[in-house]
């Protein structure tokens, strides 16, 4: 299973773009990279998923370099409500393993 | 479409007791997974059920068990509760064709 490593915590300010990078050095050919967001006392919520290059939806963008050993979640113009824990995970053979996540704190 | 629902939302038990938690997946989702979340260990995978069969299992003792019914609803049981079982138990469902999981609000279990 591909293990993921991401920063434990990050701080940013409202209106800024936030980039959270995740490393997954032993990602397999068929694995996808998925990001979830979790607020306190709630279940994680799917944000975005990608395989390579760039994926964008109404919430975020996901950048994946050619070697796929890392990925970067980009949140444009964050607000206070984006304060949450963000999990990067790689799905291997139907096994979904969550890492420790990145605690993002948005300051006014 | 209704989301994943879990009951009860909060539960207090004492050591040695057993507990059963329930999860109703999104309509049409046949895969249900269970996770335990604690401050120290984060989100840990317990098991996944698909069409009433356990498909994957995490590294938890046999005190943790589950089952899935023909309507895809799932239950999780923990026997002989220990203090360390206090956690948020999350259920997630997905379509077989994707790996995107949809989580419920969780059941907060406190063991005294």
Short mmCIF file of C-alpha atoms in Angstrom, two decimals:
data_model
loop_
_atom_site.label_atom_id
_atom_site.label_comp_id
_atom_site.label_asym_id
_atom_site.label_seq_id
_atom_site.Cartn_x
_atom_site.Cartn_y
_atom_site.Cartn_z
CA UNK A 1 0.00 0.00 0.00
CA UNK A 2 1.26 3.44 -0.88
CA UNK A 3 1.92 5.41 2.27
CA UNK A 4 1.27 9.14 2.19
CA UNK A 5 3.15 11.89 3.99
CA UNK A 6 1.81 15.40 4.42
CA UNK A 7 2.51 18.32 6.76
CA UNK A 8 0.87 18.03 10.16
CA UNK A 9 -0.45 21.57 10.15
CA UNK A 10 -0.54 24.79 8.16
CA UNK A 11 -1.74 28.32 8.78
CA UNK A 12 -2.93 30.78 6.17
CA UNK A 13 -5.03 33.94 5.87
CA UNK A 14 -8.40 34.54 4.36
CA UNK A 15 -8.31 35.30 0.65
CA UNK A 16 -5.00 33.55 0.06
CA UNK A 17 -4.36 30.49 -2.06
CA UNK A 18 -3.32 27.47 -0.02
CA UNK A 19 -1.25 24.60 -1.38
CA UNK A 20 -0.93 21.36 0.57
CA UNK A 21 1.60 18.88 -0.74
CA UNK A 22 1.48 15.15 -0.17
CA UNK A 23 4.20 12.64 -0.99
CA UNK A 24 3.43 9.07 -2.02
CA UNK A 25 6.72 7.65 -3.20
CA UNK A 26 5.62 4.07 -3.77
CA UNK A 27 2.40 4.77 -5.61
CA UNK A 28 1.47 1.98 -8.02
CA UNK A 29 0.57 2.34 -11.66
CA UNK A 30 -3.18 1.87 -11.14
CA UNK A 31 -3.52 3.98 -8.00
CA UNK A 32 -5.49 7.20 -7.87
CA UNK A 33 -4.85 10.10 -5.51
CA UNK A 34 -7.80 11.36 -3.53
CA UNK A 35 -8.24 14.23 -1.10
CA UNK A 36 -10.83 14.51 1.65
CA UNK A 37 -11.78 17.35 3.99
CA UNK A 38 -12.98 16.81 7.54
CA UNK A 39 -14.57 19.25 9.96
CA UNK A 40 -14.69 18.49 13.70
CA UNK A 41 -17.22 15.82 14.66
CA UNK A 42 -18.15 15.15 11.06
CA UNK A 43 -17.21 12.47 8.58
CA UNK A 44 -14.65 13.25 5.87
CA UNK A 45 -15.96 14.75 2.67
CA UNK A 46 -14.57 13.99 -0.79
CA UNK A 47 -12.87 17.00 -2.40
CA UNK A 48 -11.07 15.85 -5.52
CA UNK A 49 -9.41 12.89 -7.18
CA UNK A 50 -6.82 12.61 -9.90
CA UNK A 51 -4.42 10.29 -11.68
CA UNK A 52 -1.97 12.61 -13.40
CA UNK A 53 -1.38 16.22 -14.50
CA UNK A 54 -4.11 18.57 -13.32
CA UNK A 55 -7.69 18.17 -12.19
CA UNK A 56 -9.95 21.08 -11.28
CA UNK A 57 -13.44 21.25 -9.85
CA UNK A 58 -15.53 23.95 -8.23
CA UNK A 59 -13.76 23.51 -4.91
CA UNK A 60 -10.08 22.85 -5.60
CA UNK A 61 -7.35 21.91 -8.04
CA UNK A 62 -5.07 18.92 -7.85
CA UNK A 63 -1.62 18.96 -9.41
CA UNK A 64 0.22 15.72 -10.00
CA UNK A 65 3.69 15.71 -11.57
CA UNK A 66 4.71 13.18 -14.20
CA UNK A 67 6.41 10.81 -11.72
CA UNK A 68 3.23 10.84 -9.55
CA UNK A 69 5.31 10.57 -6.38
CA UNK A 70 3.64 13.65 -4.94
CA UNK A 71 0.53 15.72 -5.40
CA UNK A 72 -0.55 19.21 -4.41
CA UNK A 73 -4.02 20.23 -3.38
CA UNK A 74 -4.66 23.87 -4.18
CA UNK A 75 -7.48 25.79 -2.49
CA UNK A 76 -8.09 29.19 -4.12
CA UNK A 77 -9.00 32.20 -1.97
CA UNK A 78 -9.62 30.37 1.28
CA UNK A 79 -12.10 31.54 3.89
CA UNK A 80 -12.45 30.87 7.61
CA UNK A 81 -14.82 28.00 6.80
CA UNK A 82 -11.98 26.14 5.07
CA UNK A 83 -10.41 25.49 8.47
CA UNK A 84 -10.39 21.70 8.60
CA UNK A 85 -8.22 18.63 8.36
CA UNK A 86 -7.26 17.61 4.82
CA UNK A 87 -6.39 14.02 4.04
CA UNK A 88 -4.41 12.81 1.08
CA UNK A 89 -4.83 9.15 0.30
CA UNK A 90 -3.94 6.65 -2.34
CA UNK A 91 -6.37 3.88 -3.10
CA UNK A 92 -4.67 0.54 -3.77
CA UNK A 93 -6.59 -2.60 -4.67
CA UNK A 94 -9.78 -1.27 -3.09
CA UNK A 95 -7.94 -0.56 0.17
CA UNK A 96 -8.37 2.97 1.40
CA UNK A 97 -5.86 4.03 4.05
CA UNK A 98 -6.05 7.47 5.62
CA UNK A 99 -2.89 9.19 6.83
CA UNK A 100 -2.71 11.67 9.68
CA UNK A 101 -3.91 14.54 7.55
CA UNK A 102 -2.98 18.23 7.50
CA UNK A 103 -4.71 20.53 9.96
CA UNK A 104 -5.31 23.77 8.05
CA UNK A 105 -6.06 26.82 10.12
CA UNK A 106 -7.32 29.92 8.32
CA UNK A 107 -6.76 33.19 10.10
CA UNK A 108 -8.82 36.38 9.60
CA UNK B 1 -30.77 11.63 -2.41
CA UNK B 2 -30.35 11.06 1.31
CA UNK B 3 -26.82 10.73 2.63
CA UNK B 4 -25.28 8.06 4.81
CA UNK B 5 -27.02 7.84 8.17
CA UNK B 6 -25.67 6.39 11.37
CA UNK B 7 -27.44 5.57 14.60
CA UNK B 8 -27.10 6.31 17.38
CA UNK B 9 -25.11 9.53 17.16
CA UNK B 10 -23.87 9.31 20.73
CA UNK B 11 -23.45 6.37 23.06
CA UNK B 12 -22.05 5.87 26.54
CA UNK B 13 -21.13 2.39 27.71
CA UNK B 14 -19.07 0.87 30.49
CA UNK B 15 -16.13 -1.48 30.24
CA UNK B 16 -17.06 -5.06 29.48
CA UNK B 17 -20.32 -4.20 27.77
CA UNK B 18 -20.98 -4.69 24.10
CA UNK B 19 -22.34 -2.23 21.56
CA UNK B 20 -23.96 -2.35 18.14
CA UNK B 21 -23.79 0.57 15.74
CA UNK B 22 -25.91 0.90 12.64
CA UNK B 23 -25.27 2.43 9.23
CA UNK B 24 -27.61 3.01 6.31
CA UNK B 25 -25.76 3.71 3.06
CA UNK B 26 -26.79 5.97 0.24
CA UNK B 27 -29.45 4.33 -1.88
CA UNK B 28 -27.80 2.21 -4.56
CA UNK B 29 -24.48 1.92 -2.76
CA UNK B 30 -23.64 -1.68 -1.98
CA UNK B 31 -20.26 -1.15 -0.37
CA UNK B 32 -20.09 -0.08 3.27
CA UNK B 33 -16.88 0.54 5.17
CA UNK B 34 -16.29 1.24 8.84
CA UNK B 35 -13.57 3.40 10.38
CA UNK B 36 -12.49 4.23 13.90
CA UNK B 37 -11.21 7.72 14.55
CA UNK B 38 -9.29 8.71 17.68
CA UNK B 39 -7.10 11.74 18.37
CA UNK B 40 -4.02 9.59 18.75
CA UNK B 41 -4.40 7.14 15.87
CA UNK B 42 -6.41 9.15 13.37
CA UNK B 43 -8.74 7.40 10.96
CA UNK B 44 -8.24 3.67 10.96
CA UNK B 45 -9.96 1.24 8.62
CA UNK B 46 -11.97 -1.49 10.32
CA UNK B 47 -13.62 -3.44 7.52
CA UNK B 48 -15.56 -3.21 4.30
CA UNK B 49 -18.67 -5.10 3.30
CA UNK B 50 -20.04 -5.61 -0.15
CA UNK B 51 -23.17 -7.60 -0.96
CA UNK B 52 -23.30 -9.03 2.56
CA UNK B 53 -19.69 -10.28 2.41
CA UNK B 54 -16.68 -8.87 4.20
CA UNK B 55 -14.27 -7.86 1.47
CA UNK B 56 -11.46 -6.17 3.38
CA UNK B 57 -10.41 -6.07 6.99
CA UNK B 58 -8.13 -3.81 8.98
CA UNK B 59 -5.89 -4.70 11.91
CA UNK B 60 -8.38 -4.79 14.73
CA UNK B 61 -9.00 -7.56 17.27
CA UNK B 62 -11.81 -10.04 16.88
CA UNK B 63 -13.92 -8.07 19.36
CA UNK B 64 -14.76 -5.85 16.41
CA UNK B 65 -17.14 -7.46 13.99
CA UNK B 66 -19.68 -6.42 11.44
CA UNK B 67 -22.29 -7.59 9.04
CA UNK B 68 -24.28 -6.35 6.12
CA UNK B 69 -27.88 -7.07 5.29
CA UNK B 70 -29.52 -7.67 1.93
CA UNK B 71 -30.67 -4.04 1.79
CA UNK B 72 -26.98 -2.96 2.20
CA UNK B 73 -27.53 -1.62 5.69
CA UNK B 74 -24.65 -2.54 7.95
CA UNK B 75 -24.05 -3.03 11.64
CA UNK B 76 -20.84 -3.02 13.58
CA UNK B 77 -20.48 -4.75 16.93
CA UNK B 78 -17.84 -4.32 19.58
CA UNK B 79 -17.82 -6.82 22.42
CA UNK B 80 -16.13 -6.60 25.80
CA UNK B 81 -15.60 -2.88 25.51
CA UNK B 82 -12.34 -1.33 26.69
CA UNK B 83 -11.60 2.27 27.59
CA UNK B 84 -9.49 2.55 24.44
CA UNK B 85 -12.52 1.82 22.28
CA UNK B 86 -13.79 5.33 22.96
CA UNK B 87 -13.79 6.93 19.53
CA UNK B 88 -15.79 8.32 16.67
CA UNK B 89 -16.97 5.43 14.51
CA UNK B 90 -17.54 6.40 10.92
CA UNK B 91 -19.37 4.54 8.24
CA UNK B 92 -18.89 5.23 4.54
CA UNK B 93 -20.62 3.93 1.44
CA UNK B 94 -19.67 3.92 -2.21
CA UNK B 95 -20.69 2.64 -5.56
CA UNK B 96 -18.83 -0.47 -6.62
CA UNK B 97 -17.51 1.25 -9.73
CA UNK B 98 -15.74 4.07 -7.87
CA UNK B 99 -13.55 4.48 -4.83
CA UNK B 100 -15.10 7.77 -3.72
CA UNK B 101 -16.49 7.24 -0.26
CA UNK B 102 -19.40 9.13 1.24
CA UNK B 103 -19.20 9.32 5.00
CA UNK B 104 -21.91 9.49 7.60
CA UNK B 105 -21.79 11.82 10.60
CA UNK B 106 -20.40 9.11 12.85
CA UNK B 107 -21.30 7.61 16.21
CA UNK B 108 -19.43 9.02 19.18
CA UNK B 109 -18.82 6.11 21.57
CA UNK B 110 -17.60 6.80 25.10
CA UNK B 111 -16.53 3.89 27.26
CA UNK B 112 -16.40 4.59 31.00
#
